[in-house]
Amino acid sequence: MMDRSIPDATVARLPVYFRALVDLDRDGTATASSQELARRSGVNASKVRKDLSYLGSFGTRGVGYDVQYLLFEMSRRLGLATERPVVIAGAGNLGRALAKYRGFADRGFPVVALVDVDEAKVGGHVGGIEVHALGDLVALVRRHVGCIGVLAVPADVATAVAERFVAAGVRSLLNFAPAIVDVPPGVTVRPVDLALELQILSFYAQRHDLSAAAG
Amino acid sequence: MMDRSIPDATVARLPVYFRALVDLDRDGTATASSQELARRSGVNASKVRKDLSYLGSFGTRGVGYDVQYLLFEMSRRLGLATERPVVIAGAGNLGRALAKYRGFADRGFPVVALVDVDEAKVGGHVGGIEVHALGDLVALVRRHVGCIGVLAVPADVATAVAERFVAAGVRSLLNFAPAIVDVPPGVTVRPVDLALELQILSFYAQRHDLSAAAG
DNA sequence: ACCTGTGAACCCCTTCACAGCG
DNA sequence: CGCTGTGAAGGGGTTCACAGGT
């Protein structure tokens, strides 16, 4: 089919399929049906086929999808052909933890620097990564073209720090601060509020308990 | 209106409104319009009104919503009236970081224990929280009724650990492992895959770059 | 005059079902 | 016969627009 503009819902699932394909490849599996991919991705087979069809016709009828070929195409479309550096703002508990977390670098997103306003932290190292002054942001972003900014700062300064990232040229932000950060068009922010996730879980737990008490 | 079953999309936004209301209350604001709440939540006013209408008719026409009253009603509906304990499985980088992270306890979710398979870690403390053996899970869950389980373990054991949580009686899980964890009905899992978020950002960044190059 | 609450229209996404190909 | 690719149907969520209350 002729693509042009993949639905957001599909974009959010592509990395899930990608993860499944990486696993299949490591297991030495050469081809996988939409059914198999669906099972490993926690969705249904229809959705997998529809989603993959937005990328093109990469499957073989009667057989399935070639794992390595699909991996290649997906990494291309997701922009994972090259590593994308990550700059973390905020060297508090969360920022330091993210800097030490291997899960980023392991999947192609090396953390290259931390920045913090606290002069006492500047010059220090966290898991081998240097802490820079907030003022160095422009230079850091210039050095690491196409990098992703991570907001691990308090909520009340999240917007201000986001603006500095954007001014420095960053177009992708992952926001861990419990605050809405709005940015100009062309910049993408993905919010990750961990306490908010717990509150959602709390709602469903309570709903379950109440219906159990009523039933 | 008569509720019964709030849409999932709305449930996911209620904590965002809750956060906005907490901020408004701290600022001493007594009432807020759907417009104001919308601005602080990053959505539009229609959505706010529709979402809040699922909880009941708490607004005053011509005026807006009473901040404290709405806070009270929402904390009741979200099950935030009492603290909900959190048990973290996995005392690796991520698990330890989450244990130290103040953002959980500050918002009503105290981390009460860590569990790990590594005997060398058992008995140790992380940010004042004790590391227990995986075998102690049942006792811990029994002691902390209604607790939320956090999976901060490697992907290949995520399902096995989730099963232990479920067997122990946990009904809410936050999964940081990059793996699909499926659970029996009545149990809720919310996946949080940080590298996956970066991949989604990578896709949009690449799309933006390509369209810029084409235009 | 202002703002909520809500039916209705709209739109996007999901699911179905099957034609088409291997 | 099996599995993909995809129109078409269906469902859920968003947005509109206004009636209704203050």
Coordinates of C-alpha atoms (C1' of nucleotides) in Angstrom, one line a residue:
Chain A
M1 CA 0.0 0.0 0.0
M2 CA 1.0 3.7 -0.3
D3 CA 1.6 4.9 3.2
R4 CA 1.9 8.6 4.2
S5 CA 1.3 9.4 7.8
I6 CA 1.1 6.3 10.1
P7 CA -1.5 6.6 12.8
D8 CA -0.2 7.6 16.2
A9 CA -1.7 4.4 17.7
T10 CA 0.3 2.4 15.3
V11 CA 3.5 4.3 15.9
A12 CA 3.2 3.6 19.6
R13 CA 3.1 -0.1 18.8
L14 CA 5.9 -0.4 16.3
P15 CA 8.6 -0.5 19.0
V16 CA 6.6 -3.3 20.7
Y17 CA 6.8 -5.4 17.5
F18 CA 10.4 -4.4 17.1
R19 CA 11.1 -5.8 20.6
A20 CA 9.3 -9.0 19.6
L21 CA 11.3 -9.3 16.4
V22 CA 14.6 -8.8 18.3
D23 CA 13.7 -11.7 20.6
L24 CA 12.6 -13.9 17.7
D25 CA 15.9 -13.1 15.8
R26 CA 17.9 -14.0 18.9
D27 CA 16.1 -17.3 19.1
G28 CA 17.1 -18.0 15.6
T29 CA 13.6 -17.8 14.2
A30 CA 13.6 -16.9 10.5
T31 CA 10.0 -16.2 9.9
A32 CA 7.0 -15.3 12.0
S33 CA 3.3 -15.1 11.3
S34 CA 1.1 -12.2 12.4
Q35 CA -0.3 -14.5 15.0
E36 CA 3.1 -15.2 16.5
L37 CA 4.0 -11.5 16.5
A38 CA 0.7 -10.7 18.1
R39 CA 1.2 -13.2 20.9
R40 CA 4.6 -11.8 21.7
S41 CA 3.3 -8.2 21.6
G42 CA 0.1 -8.5 23.6
V43 CA -2.2 -7.5 20.7
N44 CA -4.3 -9.4 18.2
A45 CA -3.2 -10.6 14.8
S46 CA -5.4 -8.2 12.8
K47 CA -3.8 -5.3 14.5
V48 CA -0.3 -6.6 13.7
R49 CA -1.2 -7.0 10.0
K50 CA -2.9 -3.6 9.7
D51 CA 0.0 -1.9 11.5
L52 CA 2.7 -3.6 9.5
S53 CA 0.8 -2.8 6.3
Y54 CA 1.4 0.9 6.9
L55 CA 5.1 0.2 6.5
G56 CA 4.6 -1.7 3.2
S57 CA 3.9 -5.2 2.1
F58 CA 6.7 -7.1 3.7
G59 CA 5.0 -10.4 4.4
T60 CA 4.7 -13.5 2.3
R61 CA 1.2 -15.0 2.0
G62 CA 0.9 -18.5 3.3
V63 CA 4.2 -18.0 5.2
G64 CA 4.5 -14.9 7.3
Y65 CA 7.1 -12.2 7.8
D66 CA 10.8 -12.6 7.4
V67 CA 12.2 -11.7 10.8
Q68 CA 15.5 -10.1 9.7
Y69 CA 14.0 -8.2 6.8
L70 CA 11.2 -6.8 8.9
L71 CA 13.8 -5.9 11.6
F72 CA 15.8 -4.0 9.0
E73 CA 12.8 -2.2 7.6
M74 CA 11.5 -1.3 11.1
S75 CA 14.8 0.0 12.4
R76 CA 15.0 2.1 9.3
R77 CA 11.5 3.5 9.8
L78 CA 11.9 4.1 13.5
G79 CA 15.2 5.9 12.9
L80 CA 17.2 3.3 14.9
A81 CA 19.8 2.8 12.2
T82 CA 22.2 4.9 14.2
E83 CA 22.5 5.5 17.9
R84 CA 20.7 8.5 19.3
P85 CA 22.4 10.3 22.2
V86 CA 20.5 11.3 25.4
V87 CA 21.1 14.3 27.5
I88 CA 19.5 14.2 31.0
A89 CA 18.6 17.4 32.8
G90 CA 18.5 17.0 36.6
A91 CA 21.1 15.1 38.5
G92 CA 18.8 14.3 41.4
N93 CA 17.7 10.8 42.4
L94 CA 15.8 10.1 39.2
G95 CA 18.3 11.7 36.8
R96 CA 21.3 9.8 38.4
A97 CA 19.3 6.6 38.3
L98 CA 18.5 7.0 34.6
A99 CA 22.1 7.8 33.9
K100 CA 23.2 4.5 35.5
Y101 CA 20.3 2.5 34.0
R102 CA 21.8 0.2 31.3
G103 CA 18.4 -0.2 29.5
F104 CA 19.0 3.0 27.5
A105 CA 22.4 2.4 26.1
D106 CA 21.6 -1.3 25.6
R107 CA 18.9 -0.3 23.1
G108 CA 20.7 2.3 21.2
F109 CA 20.3 5.4 23.4
P110 CA 23.6 6.2 25.1
V111 CA 23.4 8.8 27.9
V112 CA 26.1 11.2 27.0
A113 CA 25.7 13.9 29.6
L114 CA 23.8 15.1 32.7
V115 CA 23.2 18.8 33.4
D116 CA 22.2 20.4 36.7
V117 CA 21.9 23.9 38.1
D118 CA 23.6 22.8 41.4
E119 CA 27.2 24.0 41.0
A120 CA 28.2 21.5 43.6
K121 CA 27.2 18.7 41.3
V122 CA 28.9 20.0 38.2
G123 CA 32.1 18.3 37.3
G124 CA 31.1 15.1 39.1
H125 CA 30.4 11.8 37.5
V126 CA 27.4 9.4 37.6
G127 CA 28.1 5.9 36.2
G128 CA 30.9 7.3 34.1
I129 CA 28.8 10.2 32.8
E130 CA 29.9 13.8 33.5
V131 CA 27.6 16.4 35.1
H132 CA 27.7 19.7 33.3
A133 CA 26.4 23.1 34.1
L134 CA 23.0 24.0 32.7
G135 CA 24.7 26.7 30.7
D136 CA 26.6 24.1 28.8
L137 CA 23.3 22.8 27.3
V138 CA 23.7 24.6 24.0
A139 CA 27.2 23.3 23.5
L140 CA 26.2 19.7 24.5
V141 CA 23.3 19.7 22.1
R142 CA 25.4 21.1 19.3
R143 CA 28.0 18.3 19.9
H144 CA 25.4 15.6 20.0
V145 CA 23.2 16.2 17.0
G146 CA 19.7 14.9 17.1
C147 CA 19.9 14.0 20.8
I148 CA 16.9 13.4 23.0
G149 CA 16.4 15.5 26.1
V150 CA 15.2 14.0 29.3
L151 CA 13.5 16.1 32.0
A152 CA 14.3 14.7 35.4
V153 CA 13.9 18.1 37.2
P154 CA 11.3 19.3 39.7
A155 CA 7.9 20.1 38.3
D156 CA 8.1 23.8 38.9
V157 CA 11.1 24.2 36.6
A158 CA 10.2 21.6 34.0
T159 CA 8.8 24.1 31.5
A160 CA 11.8 26.5 31.9
V161 CA 14.3 23.6 31.3
A162 CA 12.2 22.3 28.4
E163 CA 12.5 25.8 26.8
R164 CA 16.2 25.7 27.2
F165 CA 16.4 22.3 25.5
V166 CA 14.2 23.6 22.6
A167 CA 16.2 26.8 22.3
A168 CA 19.3 24.7 22.1
G169 CA 17.8 22.7 19.2
V170 CA 16.4 19.6 20.8
R171 CA 13.2 18.3 19.1
S172 CA 12.4 15.3 21.3
L173 CA 11.8 15.4 25.0
L174 CA 11.0 12.7 27.6
N175 CA 9.4 14.4 30.6
F176 CA 9.5 12.7 34.0
A177 CA 8.4 15.8 35.8
P178 CA 4.8 15.7 37.1
A179 CA 3.8 18.8 35.0
I180 CA 2.5 19.6 31.6
V181 CA 5.2 20.9 29.3
D182 CA 4.0 22.5 26.2
V183 CA 6.4 23.1 23.4
P184 CA 6.3 24.7 19.9
P185 CA 5.2 22.8 16.9
G186 CA 7.8 20.4 15.6
V187 CA 8.9 19.4 19.1
T188 CA 7.6 16.1 20.6
V189 CA 7.2 15.6 24.3
R190 CA 6.3 12.2 25.8
P191 CA 5.2 12.4 29.4
V192 CA 6.2 9.7 31.9
D193 CA 4.7 10.3 35.3
L194 CA 5.3 7.3 37.4
A195 CA 3.0 8.3 40.3
L196 CA 0.3 8.9 37.8
E197 CA 0.6 5.3 36.7
L198 CA 0.2 4.2 40.2
Q199 CA -2.9 6.3 40.6
I200 CA -4.4 4.7 37.5
L201 CA -3.7 1.3 39.0
S202 CA -5.3 2.5 42.2
F203 CA -8.5 3.4 40.4
Y204 CA -8.8 0.0 38.8
A205 CA -8.0 -1.8 42.0
Q206 CA -10.6 0.1 43.9
R207 CA -13.2 -0.4 41.1
H208 CA -12.5 -4.2 41.3
D209 CA -12.8 -4.2 45.1
L210 CA -16.1 -2.2 45.0
S211 CA -17.7 -4.5 42.4
A212 CA -16.6 -7.5 44.4
A213 CA -18.1 -6.0 47.5
A214 CA -21.3 -5.3 45.6
G215 CA -21.5 -8.6 43.9
Chain B
M1 CA -25.5 11.7 35.6
M2 CA -25.5 8.0 36.4
D3 CA -22.1 6.7 35.8
R4 CA -21.2 3.0 35.6
S5 CA -18.0 2.2 33.9
I6 CA -15.8 5.2 33.1
P7 CA -14.0 4.9 29.8
D8 CA -10.3 3.9 30.0
A9 CA -9.3 7.0 28.2
T10 CA -11.0 9.1 30.9
V11 CA -9.5 7.0 33.7
A12 CA -6.0 7.7 32.3
R13 CA -6.7 11.5 32.5
L14 CA -8.3 11.7 35.9
P15 CA -4.9 11.7 37.7
V16 CA -3.8 14.5 35.4
Y17 CA -6.7 16.6 36.5
F18 CA -6.0 15.6 40.1
R19 CA -2.5 16.9 39.8
A20 CA -3.8 20.2 38.3
L21 CA -6.3 20.5 41.2
V22 CA -3.6 19.9 43.8
D23 CA -1.6 22.7 42.2
L24 CA -4.6 25.0 42.2
D25 CA -5.4 24.2 45.8
R26 CA -1.8 24.9 46.9
D27 CA -2.1 28.3 45.1
G28 CA -5.2 29.0 47.1
T29 CA -7.5 29.0 44.2
A30 CA -11.1 28.1 45.3
T31 CA -12.8 27.5 42.0
A32 CA -11.6 26.7 38.5
S33 CA -13.4 26.5 35.1
S34 CA -13.1 23.6 32.7
Q35 CA -11.0 26.0 30.6
E36 CA -8.5 26.6 33.4
L37 CA -8.3 22.9 34.2
A38 CA -7.8 22.1 30.6
R39 CA -5.0 24.6 30.3
R40 CA -3.2 23.0 33.2
S41 CA -3.8 19.5 32.0
G42 CA -2.8 19.8 28.4
V43 CA -6.2 18.9 27.0
N44 CA -9.3 20.9 25.8
A45 CA -12.2 22.1 27.9
S46 CA -14.8 19.9 26.2
K47 CA -12.8 16.8 27.3
V48 CA -12.5 18.1 30.8
R49 CA -16.2 18.6 31.2
K50 CA -17.1 15.3 29.6
D51 CA -14.5 13.4 31.7
L52 CA -15.7 15.1 35.0
S53 CA -19.3 14.4 34.1
Y54 CA -18.6 10.7 34.5
L55 CA -17.9 11.3 38.1
G56 CA -21.1 13.3 38.7
S57 CA -22.3 16.8 38.4
F58 CA -19.8 18.6 40.6
G59 CA -19.6 22.0 38.8
T60 CA -21.7 25.1 39.1
R61 CA -23.0 26.6 35.9
G62 CA -21.7 30.1 35.4
V63 CA -18.9 29.6 37.9
G64 CA -16.9 26.4 37.5
Y65 CA -15.7 23.7 39.8
D66 CA -15.0 24.0 43.5
V67 CA -11.4 22.9 43.7
Q68 CA -11.5 21.4 47.2
Y69 CA -14.7 19.6 46.6
L70 CA -13.6 18.2 43.3
L71 CA -10.3 17.1 44.9
F72 CA -12.2 15.3 47.6
E73 CA -14.4 13.5 45.1
M74 CA -11.6 12.6 42.8
S75 CA -9.3 11.2 45.5
R76 CA -12.3 9.1 46.6
R77 CA -12.9 7.8 43.1
L78 CA -9.2 7.2 42.4
G79 CA -8.9 5.3 45.7
L80 CA -6.4 7.8 47.0
A81 CA -8.1 8.3 50.4
T82 CA -5.5 6.0 52.0
E83 CA -1.9 5.3 51.1
R84 CA -1.2 2.3 49.0
P85 CA 2.0 0.5 49.7
V86 CA 4.4 -0.5 46.9
V87 CA 6.6 -3.6 46.8
I88 CA 9.4 -3.6 44.2
A89 CA 10.8 -6.8 42.7
G90 CA 14.3 -6.5 41.6
A91 CA 17.1 -4.6 43.5
G92 CA 19.1 -3.8 40.4
N93 CA 19.9 -0.3 39.2
L94 CA 16.3 0.5 38.4
G95 CA 14.7 -1.1 41.4
R96 CA 17.1 0.6 43.8
A97 CA 16.5 3.9 42.0
L98 CA 12.8 3.6 42.3
A99 CA 13.1 2.7 46.0
K100 CA 15.1 5.9 46.6
Y101 CA 12.8 8.1 44.4
R102 CA 10.8 10.4 46.6
G103 CA 8.1 10.9 43.9
F104 CA 6.2 7.8 45.0
A105 CA 6.0 8.3 48.7
D106 CA 5.3 12.0 48.2
R107 CA 2.1 11.2 46.3
G108 CA 0.7 8.5 48.6
F109 CA 2.6 5.4 47.5
P110 CA 5.2 4.5 50.1
V111 CA 7.7 1.8 49.0
V112 CA 7.6 -0.7 51.8
A113 CA 9.9 -3.4 50.6
L114 CA 12.2 -4.6 47.9
V115 CA 12.6 -8.3 47.0
D116 CA 15.4 -9.9 45.0
V117 CA 16.6 -13.4 44.1
D118 CA 20.3 -12.5 44.9
E119 CA 21.0 -13.8 48.4
A120 CA 23.9 -11.3 48.6
K121 CA 21.4 -8.4 48.4
V122 CA 18.9 -9.8 50.9
G123 CA 19.1 -8.1 54.3
G124 CA 20.6 -5.0 52.8
H125 CA 18.9 -1.6 52.7
V126 CA 18.2 0.9 49.9
G127 CA 17.2 4.4 51.0
G128 CA 16.0 2.9 54.3
I129 CA 14.0 0.1 52.7
E130 CA 14.9 -3.5 53.4
V131 CA 15.7 -6.0 50.7
H132 CA 13.9 -9.3 51.2
A133 CA 14.2 -12.7 49.7
L134 CA 11.8 -13.5 46.8
G135 CA 10.3 -16.2 49.0
D136 CA 9.1 -13.6 51.5
L137 CA 6.8 -12.1 48.8
V138 CA 3.7 -13.9 50.1
A139 CA 4.3 -12.7 53.7
L140 CA 5.0 -9.1 52.5
V141 CA 1.9 -8.9 50.4
R142 CA -0.2 -10.3 53.2
R143 CA 1.2 -7.7 55.6
H144 CA 0.6 -4.8 53.1
V145 CA -2.9 -5.4 51.9
G146 CA -3.9 -3.9 48.6
C147 CA -0.3 -3.2 47.7
I148 CA 1.0 -2.5 44.1
G149 CA 3.8 -4.7 42.7
V150 CA 6.6 -3.2 40.7
L151 CA 8.5 -5.3 38.2
A152 CA 12.0 -4.0 38.0
V153 CA 13.5 -7.4 37.0
P154 CA 15.1 -8.6 33.7
A155 CA 12.7 -9.2 30.8
D156 CA 13.2 -13.0 30.8
V157 CA 12.0 -13.5 34.3
A158 CA 9.3 -10.7 34.3
T159 CA 6.4 -13.2 33.7
A160 CA 7.6 -15.6 36.4
V161 CA 7.9 -12.8 39.0
A162 CA 4.5 -11.4 37.9
E163 CA 3.0 -14.8 38.6
R164 CA 4.5 -14.9 42.0
F165 CA 3.0 -11.5 42.7
V166 CA -0.4 -12.6 41.5
A167 CA -0.2 -15.8 43.5
A168 CA 0.5 -13.8 46.6
G169 CA -2.6 -11.8 46.0
V170 CA -1.4 -8.6 44.2
R171 CA -3.9 -7.2 41.7
S172 CA -2.0 -4.2 40.4
L173 CA 1.4 -4.3 38.7
L174 CA 3.6 -1.7 37.2
N175 CA 5.9 -3.4 34.7
F176 CA 9.3 -1.8 33.8
A177 CA 10.6 -4.9 32.2
P178 CA 10.7 -4.7 28.4
A179 CA 8.5 -7.7 28.0
I180 CA 4.8 -8.5 27.7
V181 CA 3.4 -9.8 31.0
D182 CA 0.0 -11.3 30.7
V183 CA -2.1 -11.9 33.8
P184 CA -5.4 -13.5 34.7
P185 CA -8.6 -11.4 34.6
G186 CA -9.0 -9.1 37.6
V187 CA -5.3 -8.2 37.6
T188 CA -4.1 -4.9 36.0
V189 CA -0.7 -4.4 34.5
R190 CA 0.6 -1.1 33.3
P191 CA 3.7 -1.3 31.1
V192 CA 6.4 1.3 31.4
D193 CA 9.1 0.7 28.9
L194 CA 11.5 3.6 28.9
A195 CA 13.6 2.6 25.8
L196 CA 10.3 2.1 23.9
E197 CA 9.4 5.7 24.7
L198 CA 12.7 6.8 23.2
Q199 CA 12.1 4.8 20.1
I200 CA 8.7 6.5 19.6
L201 CA 10.4 9.9 20.0
S202 CA 13.0 8.7 17.5
F203 CA 10.3 7.9 14.9
Y204 CA 8.8 11.3 15.1
A205 CA 12.2 13.0 15.0
Q206 CA 13.0 11.1 11.9
R207 CA 9.7 11.8 10.3
H208 CA 10.1 15.5 11.0
D209 CA 13.6 15.5 9.5
L210 CA 12.5 13.7 6.4
S211 CA 9.6 16.0 5.7
A212 CA 11.9 19.0 6.3
A213 CA 14.4 17.5 3.8
A214 CA 11.6 16.8 1.3
G215 CA 9.9 20.2 1.6
Chain C
dA1 C1' -23.2 37.1 30.6
dC2 C1' -21.0 32.9 31.9
dC3 C1' -20.0 28.2 32.4
dT4 C1' -21.6 23.4 33.0
dG5 C1' -23.6 19.1 31.3
dT6 C1' -24.7 16.4 27.4
dG7 C1' -26.9 14.6 23.1
dA8 C1' -25.3 14.2 18.5
dA9 C1' -22.0 14.4 14.9
dC10 C1' -17.7 13.3 13.7
dC11 C1' -13.5 10.9 13.4
dC12 C1' -10.1 7.6 14.3
dC13 C1' -8.9 3.1 15.4
dT14 C1' -10.1 -1.6 15.9
dT15 C1' -12.0 -5.8 14.3
dC16 C1' -14.1 -8.5 10.8
dA17 C1' -14.1 -11.1 6.8
dC18 C1' -12.5 -12.4 2.7
dA19 C1' -10.1 -11.8 -1.7
dG20 C1' -5.6 -12.7 -3.4
dC21 C1' -1.3 -14.9 -3.5
dG22 C1' 2.2 -18.5 -2.4
Chain D
dC1 C1' -4.5 -25.0 2.6
dG2 C1' -2.2 -21.0 5.1
dC3 C1' -1.4 -16.4 5.9
dT4 C1' -1.2 -11.7 4.2
dG5 C1' -3.2 -7.4 2.9
dT6 C1' -7.2 -4.6 3.0
dG7 C1' -11.9 -2.8 2.1
dA8 C1' -15.9 -2.5 5.1
dA9 C1' -18.3 -2.6 9.3
dG10 C1' -18.2 -1.6 14.0
dG11 C1' -17.0 0.7 18.4
dG12 C1' -15.0 4.2 21.3
dG13 C1' -13.5 8.6 22.1
dT14 C1' -13.3 13.4 20.8
dT15 C1' -15.4 17.5 19.5
dC16 C1' -19.3 20.3 18.6
dA17 C1' -23.0 23.1 19.8
dC18 C1' -26.5 24.3 22.6
dA19 C1' -29.9 23.7 26.2
dG20 C1' -30.1 24.7 31.0
dG21 C1' -28.9 26.6 35.3
dT22 C1' -26.6 30.6 38.1

